[in-house]
Short mmCIF file of C-alpha atoms and ligand atoms in Angstrom, two decimals:
data_model
loop_
_atom_site.label_atom_id
_atom_site.label_comp_id
_atom_site.label_asym_id
_atom_site.label_seq_id
_atom_site.Cartn_x
_atom_site.Cartn_y
_atom_site.Cartn_z
CA MET K 1 4.14 -13.18 -17.49
CA SER K 2 4.16 -10.88 -14.34
CA VAL K 3 3.17 -7.18 -15.06
CA LEU K 4 5.71 -6.07 -12.44
CA GLU K 5 8.74 -7.84 -10.99
CA VAL K 6 11.04 -6.37 -8.27
CA ALA K 7 14.04 -8.81 -7.62
CA ALA K 8 16.60 -8.25 -5.07
CA LEU K 9 15.96 -4.51 -4.91
CA ARG K 10 18.37 -2.65 -2.45
CA ARG K 11 18.25 0.94 -1.68
CA GLU K 12 20.84 2.58 0.67
CA VAL K 13 21.53 6.07 1.71
CA GLY K 14 24.81 6.79 3.23
CA GLN K 15 25.22 3.74 5.92
CA ALA K 16 21.50 3.56 5.94
CA GLN K 17 19.67 0.49 4.36
CA ILE K 18 16.44 1.47 3.51
CA LEU K 19 15.51 -1.36 1.40
CA ARG K 20 17.37 -5.01 1.90
CA GLY K 21 16.79 -7.07 -1.09
CA ILE K 22 12.79 -6.80 -1.91
CA ASP K 23 11.11 -9.60 -4.51
CA LEU K 24 7.91 -9.25 -5.70
CA LYS K 25 5.99 -10.51 -8.87
CA VAL K 26 2.79 -9.09 -9.44
CA GLU K 27 0.25 -10.33 -11.95
CA PRO K 28 -2.11 -8.52 -14.13
CA GLY K 29 -5.28 -7.44 -12.20
CA GLU K 30 -3.63 -7.98 -8.82
CA ALA K 31 -4.10 -5.58 -6.13
CA ILE K 32 -1.09 -5.73 -3.47
CA GLY K 33 -1.63 -4.36 -0.26
CA ILE K 34 1.48 -3.02 1.58
CA ILE K 35 1.34 -2.76 5.32
CA GLY K 36 4.17 -2.31 7.88
CA PRO K 37 5.31 0.41 10.70
CA SER K 38 6.29 3.80 10.34
CA GLY K 39 9.78 3.88 8.64
CA SER K 40 9.70 0.37 7.42
CA GLY K 41 10.42 1.50 3.76
CA LYS K 42 6.77 1.41 2.43
CA SER K 43 7.19 4.61 0.48
CA SER K 44 10.45 4.05 -0.54
CA LEU K 45 9.96 0.82 -2.06
CA LEU K 46 6.76 2.72 -4.08
CA ARG K 47 9.27 5.51 -5.04
CA CYS K 48 12.07 2.95 -6.15
CA ILE K 49 9.60 0.88 -8.48
CA ALA K 50 8.46 4.36 -9.92
CA GLY K 51 12.10 5.41 -10.23
CA LEU K 52 11.77 8.33 -8.30
CA ASP K 53 14.27 6.88 -5.87
CA PRO K 54 17.87 5.51 -6.96
CA ILE K 55 18.56 1.91 -6.15
CA VAL K 56 22.02 0.40 -5.36
CA SER K 57 21.40 -3.18 -6.94
CA GLY K 58 18.55 -5.30 -8.09
CA ARG K 59 15.94 -4.92 -10.98
CA VAL K 60 12.30 -3.31 -11.39
CA LEU K 61 10.63 -5.09 -14.63
CA VAL K 62 7.41 -4.01 -16.16
CA ALA K 63 6.01 -6.87 -18.50
CA GLY K 64 9.36 -8.38 -18.56
CA LYS K 65 11.57 -5.24 -19.54
CA ALA K 66 13.30 -3.11 -17.39
CA ALA K 67 11.35 -0.22 -16.51
CA VAL K 68 11.91 3.49 -18.04
CA PRO K 69 11.35 5.99 -15.27
CA GLY K 70 9.18 8.48 -16.88
CA ASP K 71 7.62 6.44 -19.56
CA GLY K 72 4.08 6.45 -17.68
CA ALA K 73 4.19 2.68 -17.46
CA ILE K 74 4.09 3.02 -13.49
CA GLY K 75 1.79 5.78 -12.26
CA MET K 76 1.72 7.20 -8.73
CA VAL K 77 -0.53 8.83 -6.58
CA PHE K 78 0.63 10.24 -3.49
CA GLN K 79 -0.77 11.51 -0.01
CA HIS K 80 -0.47 15.01 -1.00
CA PHE K 81 -2.37 15.73 -4.34
CA GLY K 82 -0.29 18.18 -5.90
CA LEU K 83 -2.76 19.77 -8.03
CA TRP K 84 -1.78 23.04 -9.69
CA PRO K 85 -4.07 25.76 -7.96
CA HIS K 86 -4.52 28.01 -11.04
CA LEU K 87 -5.73 25.24 -13.12
CA THR K 88 -9.10 23.31 -13.14
CA ALA K 89 -9.56 19.78 -12.73
CA ARG K 90 -10.02 19.25 -16.35
CA GLU K 91 -6.48 21.32 -17.04
CA ASN K 92 -4.51 19.51 -14.33
CA VAL K 93 -5.56 16.03 -15.67
CA ALA K 94 -4.94 17.14 -19.23
CA LEU K 95 -1.59 18.90 -18.39
CA ALA K 96 0.74 16.10 -18.82
CA LEU K 97 -1.12 14.61 -21.81
CA LYS K 98 -0.37 17.90 -23.56
CA LEU K 99 3.53 18.45 -22.12
CA VAL K 100 4.64 14.87 -22.03
CA ARG K 101 2.36 13.02 -24.51
CA LYS K 102 2.15 15.59 -26.73
CA LEU K 103 -1.79 15.18 -27.28
CA PRO K 104 -3.48 17.80 -29.69
CA ARG K 105 -5.61 19.98 -26.67
CA LYS K 106 -8.92 18.43 -28.07
CA GLU K 107 -7.43 14.87 -27.63
CA ALA K 108 -5.93 15.74 -24.19
CA ASP K 109 -9.28 17.38 -23.19
CA ALA K 110 -11.36 14.17 -24.15
CA LYS K 111 -8.99 11.97 -22.44
CA ALA K 112 -9.12 13.94 -19.21
CA GLU K 113 -13.09 14.15 -19.20
CA ALA K 114 -13.08 10.18 -19.69
CA ALA K 115 -10.59 9.62 -16.58
CA LEU K 116 -12.52 12.36 -14.32
CA ALA K 117 -15.68 10.48 -15.53
CA ARG K 118 -13.75 7.21 -13.90
CA VAL K 119 -13.41 8.82 -10.59
CA GLY K 120 -17.10 10.36 -10.72
CA LEU K 121 -15.89 13.87 -11.18
CA SER K 122 -17.47 14.76 -14.63
CA ALA K 123 -19.60 17.52 -13.06
CA GLN K 124 -16.52 19.08 -11.21
CA ALA K 125 -14.52 19.23 -14.14
CA GLY K 126 -14.40 23.18 -14.71
CA ARG K 127 -13.76 23.53 -10.80
CA LYS K 128 -10.35 24.58 -9.60
CA PRO K 129 -8.84 22.85 -6.57
CA ALA K 130 -9.90 25.42 -4.22
CA GLY K 131 -13.62 24.54 -5.17
CA LEU K 132 -13.25 20.78 -4.50
CA SER K 133 -13.21 18.87 -1.12
CA GLY K 134 -9.93 17.09 -0.34
CA GLY K 135 -11.28 13.98 -1.22
CA GLN K 136 -12.38 15.41 -4.80
CA GLN K 137 -8.83 16.75 -5.04
CA GLN K 138 -7.38 13.42 -4.37
CA ARG K 139 -9.92 11.80 -6.95
CA VAL K 140 -8.77 14.42 -9.62
CA ALA K 141 -5.09 13.25 -8.51
CA ILE K 142 -6.10 9.65 -9.32
CA ALA K 143 -7.66 10.93 -12.61
CA ARG K 144 -4.51 12.47 -13.61
CA THR K 145 -2.54 9.23 -12.94
CA LEU K 146 -5.23 7.12 -14.68
CA ALA K 147 -5.08 9.52 -17.80
CA MET K 148 -1.60 8.16 -18.83
CA GLU K 149 -3.15 4.89 -18.92
CA PRO K 150 -0.11 2.91 -16.74
CA ARG K 151 0.10 -0.58 -16.46
CA VAL K 152 0.67 -0.09 -12.67
CA LEU K 153 -0.91 2.17 -10.42
CA LEU K 154 1.18 2.91 -6.97
CA PHE K 155 -0.83 4.34 -3.88
CA ASP K 156 1.16 5.78 -1.16
CA GLU K 157 -1.17 6.49 1.68
CA PRO K 158 -3.77 8.17 -0.41
CA THR K 159 -6.09 8.95 2.28
CA ALA K 160 -3.56 9.70 5.11
CA ALA K 161 -4.14 13.62 4.64
CA LEU K 162 -8.06 13.36 4.41
CA ASP K 163 -10.77 13.53 7.10
CA PRO K 164 -12.63 10.45 7.92
CA GLU K 165 -15.65 11.56 6.25
CA LEU K 166 -13.80 12.12 2.92
CA THR K 167 -11.65 9.18 2.96
CA THR K 168 -14.34 6.74 2.10
CA GLU K 169 -15.16 8.22 -1.16
CA VAL K 170 -11.51 8.02 -2.43
CA LEU K 171 -11.24 4.01 -0.93
CA ASP K 172 -14.48 3.56 -3.00
CA VAL K 173 -12.77 5.03 -6.20
CA ILE K 174 -9.59 2.80 -5.50
CA ARG K 175 -11.61 -0.36 -4.73
CA ASP K 176 -13.60 0.28 -8.19
CA LEU K 177 -10.48 0.59 -10.17
CA ALA K 178 -9.55 -2.44 -8.61
CA ALA K 179 -12.70 -4.64 -9.34
CA ALA K 180 -12.25 -3.24 -13.13
CA GLY K 181 -8.86 -5.09 -13.21
CA THR K 182 -6.39 -2.34 -12.59
CA THR K 183 -2.85 -3.69 -11.31
CA MET K 184 -2.21 -1.64 -8.22
CA LEU K 185 0.14 -1.73 -5.18
CA VAL K 186 -1.47 0.25 -2.19
CA VAL K 187 0.35 1.43 0.84
CA SER K 188 -2.42 2.35 3.46
CA HIS K 189 -3.21 1.87 7.18
CA GLU K 190 -6.85 1.41 6.74
CA MET K 191 -6.72 -2.15 7.39
CA GLY K 192 -10.31 -3.11 6.70
CA PHE K 193 -9.62 -1.58 3.24
CA ILE K 194 -6.75 -3.35 2.56
CA ALA K 195 -8.17 -6.73 3.76
CA GLY K 196 -10.81 -6.47 1.32
CA LEU K 197 -9.12 -5.02 -1.54
CA SER K 198 -5.99 -7.09 -2.07
CA SER K 199 -5.10 -10.18 -3.82
CA ARG K 200 -2.08 -10.33 -1.31
CA VAL K 201 -0.66 -8.41 1.48
CA MET K 202 3.01 -7.58 2.03
CA PHE K 203 4.07 -6.69 5.50
CA LEU K 204 7.31 -4.87 5.40
CA ASP K 205 9.68 -4.20 8.40
CA HIS K 206 13.09 -2.67 8.69
CA GLY K 207 13.36 -2.49 4.73
CA GLN K 208 12.53 -6.15 4.40
CA VAL K 209 9.49 -8.42 3.47
CA VAL K 210 8.25 -10.36 6.90
CA GLN K 211 5.39 -11.89 5.13
CA VAL K 212 3.56 -11.66 1.77
CA ALA K 213 -0.03 -13.75 2.04
CA PRO K 214 -3.66 -13.38 0.85
CA PRO K 215 -5.47 -11.35 3.58
CA ARG K 216 -7.25 -14.27 5.26
CA GLU K 217 -3.66 -15.61 6.16
CA MET K 218 -1.97 -12.25 6.97
CA PHE K 219 -4.77 -10.91 9.05
CA GLY K 220 -5.70 -14.51 10.64
CA PRO K 221 -4.32 -16.55 13.50
CA ASP K 222 -1.37 -17.97 12.06
CA ALA K 223 0.49 -14.70 10.63
CA GLU K 224 3.85 -14.06 11.53
CA PRO K 225 4.30 -13.20 15.06
CA ARG K 226 5.99 -9.41 13.94
CA VAL K 227 2.76 -8.99 11.93
CA LYS K 228 0.39 -10.19 14.56
CA GLY K 229 2.24 -7.70 17.08
CA PHE K 230 1.65 -5.05 14.86
CA LEU K 231 -1.96 -5.64 14.10
CA LYS K 232 -2.80 -6.24 17.82
CA THR K 233 -1.51 -2.36 18.52
CA TYR K 234 -3.73 -1.32 15.64
CA LEU K 235 -6.79 -3.28 16.66
CA ASP K 236 -6.18 -2.04 20.15
CA ARG K 237 -6.16 1.21 19.06
CA VAL K 238 -9.27 0.75 17.11
CA ALA K 239 -11.32 -0.93 19.90
CA TRP K 240 -10.32 1.88 22.33
CA ALA K 241 -11.99 4.37 19.59
CA GLN K 242 -15.03 2.45 19.52
CA GLY K 243 -15.16 1.79 23.23
N1 LIG O 301 16.24 10.39 1.13
C1 LIG O 301 16.54 9.67 2.27
N2 LIG O 301 17.50 9.87 3.08
C2 LIG O 301 17.76 9.19 4.34
N3 LIG O 301 17.01 8.37 4.83
C3 LIG O 301 15.78 8.21 4.28
C4 LIG O 301 15.29 8.80 2.92
N4 LIG O 301 14.03 8.22 2.55
C5 LIG O 301 13.74 7.53 3.56
N5 LIG O 301 14.66 7.37 4.54
C6 LIG O 301 14.57 6.50 5.72
O1 LIG O 301 14.40 5.23 5.00
C7 LIG O 301 13.34 4.70 6.03
C8 LIG O 301 12.08 4.42 5.35
O2 LIG O 301 11.41 5.16 5.00
P1 LIG O 301 9.96 5.42 4.33
O3 LIG O 301 10.35 4.50 3.03
O4 LIG O 301 9.46 6.87 4.30
O5 LIG O 301 9.14 4.43 5.67
P2 LIG O 301 7.41 4.22 5.63
O6 LIG O 301 6.96 4.91 4.20
O7 LIG O 301 7.22 2.62 5.74
O8 LIG O 301 7.08 5.15 6.73
C9 LIG O 301 13.50 5.40 7.26
O9 LIG O 301 14.12 5.21 8.35
C10 LIG O 301 13.53 6.91 6.49
O10 LIG O 301 13.98 7.87 7.57
MG1 LIG O 302 5.43 6.35 3.79
#
């Protein structure tokens, strides 16, 4: 059974058609890369799956059942980490475990420590965000999401707010989670990363799926013309930057 199923999902705001009927089935352990131009609906799709944005029609099923927003089955990591500045990394990760999951303090702290270990931040557990680099702060945010033990993890441009040197450590963490079998949807403009990570890549444009294909196909010579056009612009920019 698919761990996540999105069917005929539509989102409208006033007259604007934001998502025009999205279908996607995700099998356990899959990493789905989502690419497409700015404004194509990538964030909206993740937000609708997470129950953060209302939809006008369609379904989101988790393991065959209607998703319940806020039950923790779907976890989301945003571009902006949103950590509490007055709390340590451990306290940031443990907060929802105490408040939402109602875990006793000791148990919540132990789970927080374990989640921080998974992102390589055991040594920084007692530090507040101001004492951490941007990459480390994003890893704390990932640990905070992991600690809730979601069935599916959603990443919305998790490195877009980071300097290039700090991007690598965050991409490495996401890659390790995928290798460990975490089911995830990842929106990113880091094309090399998406190509290496994804079991399948989805290309969105104007709120519609243009193509879903394994990376070899999506980044190969037989991709849809719209996809090739988008990737050519991207590659031209990288070539210029390296030139
Ligand atoms: N709350 C909203 N109200 C009106 N328009 C929105 C809202 N959220 C997103 N949009 C519009 O929906 C389209 C898709 O946005 P978004 O999902 O953020 O795209 P992406 O993440 O691919 O850049 C854009 O045209 C954006 O302006
Ligand atoms: Mg976006």
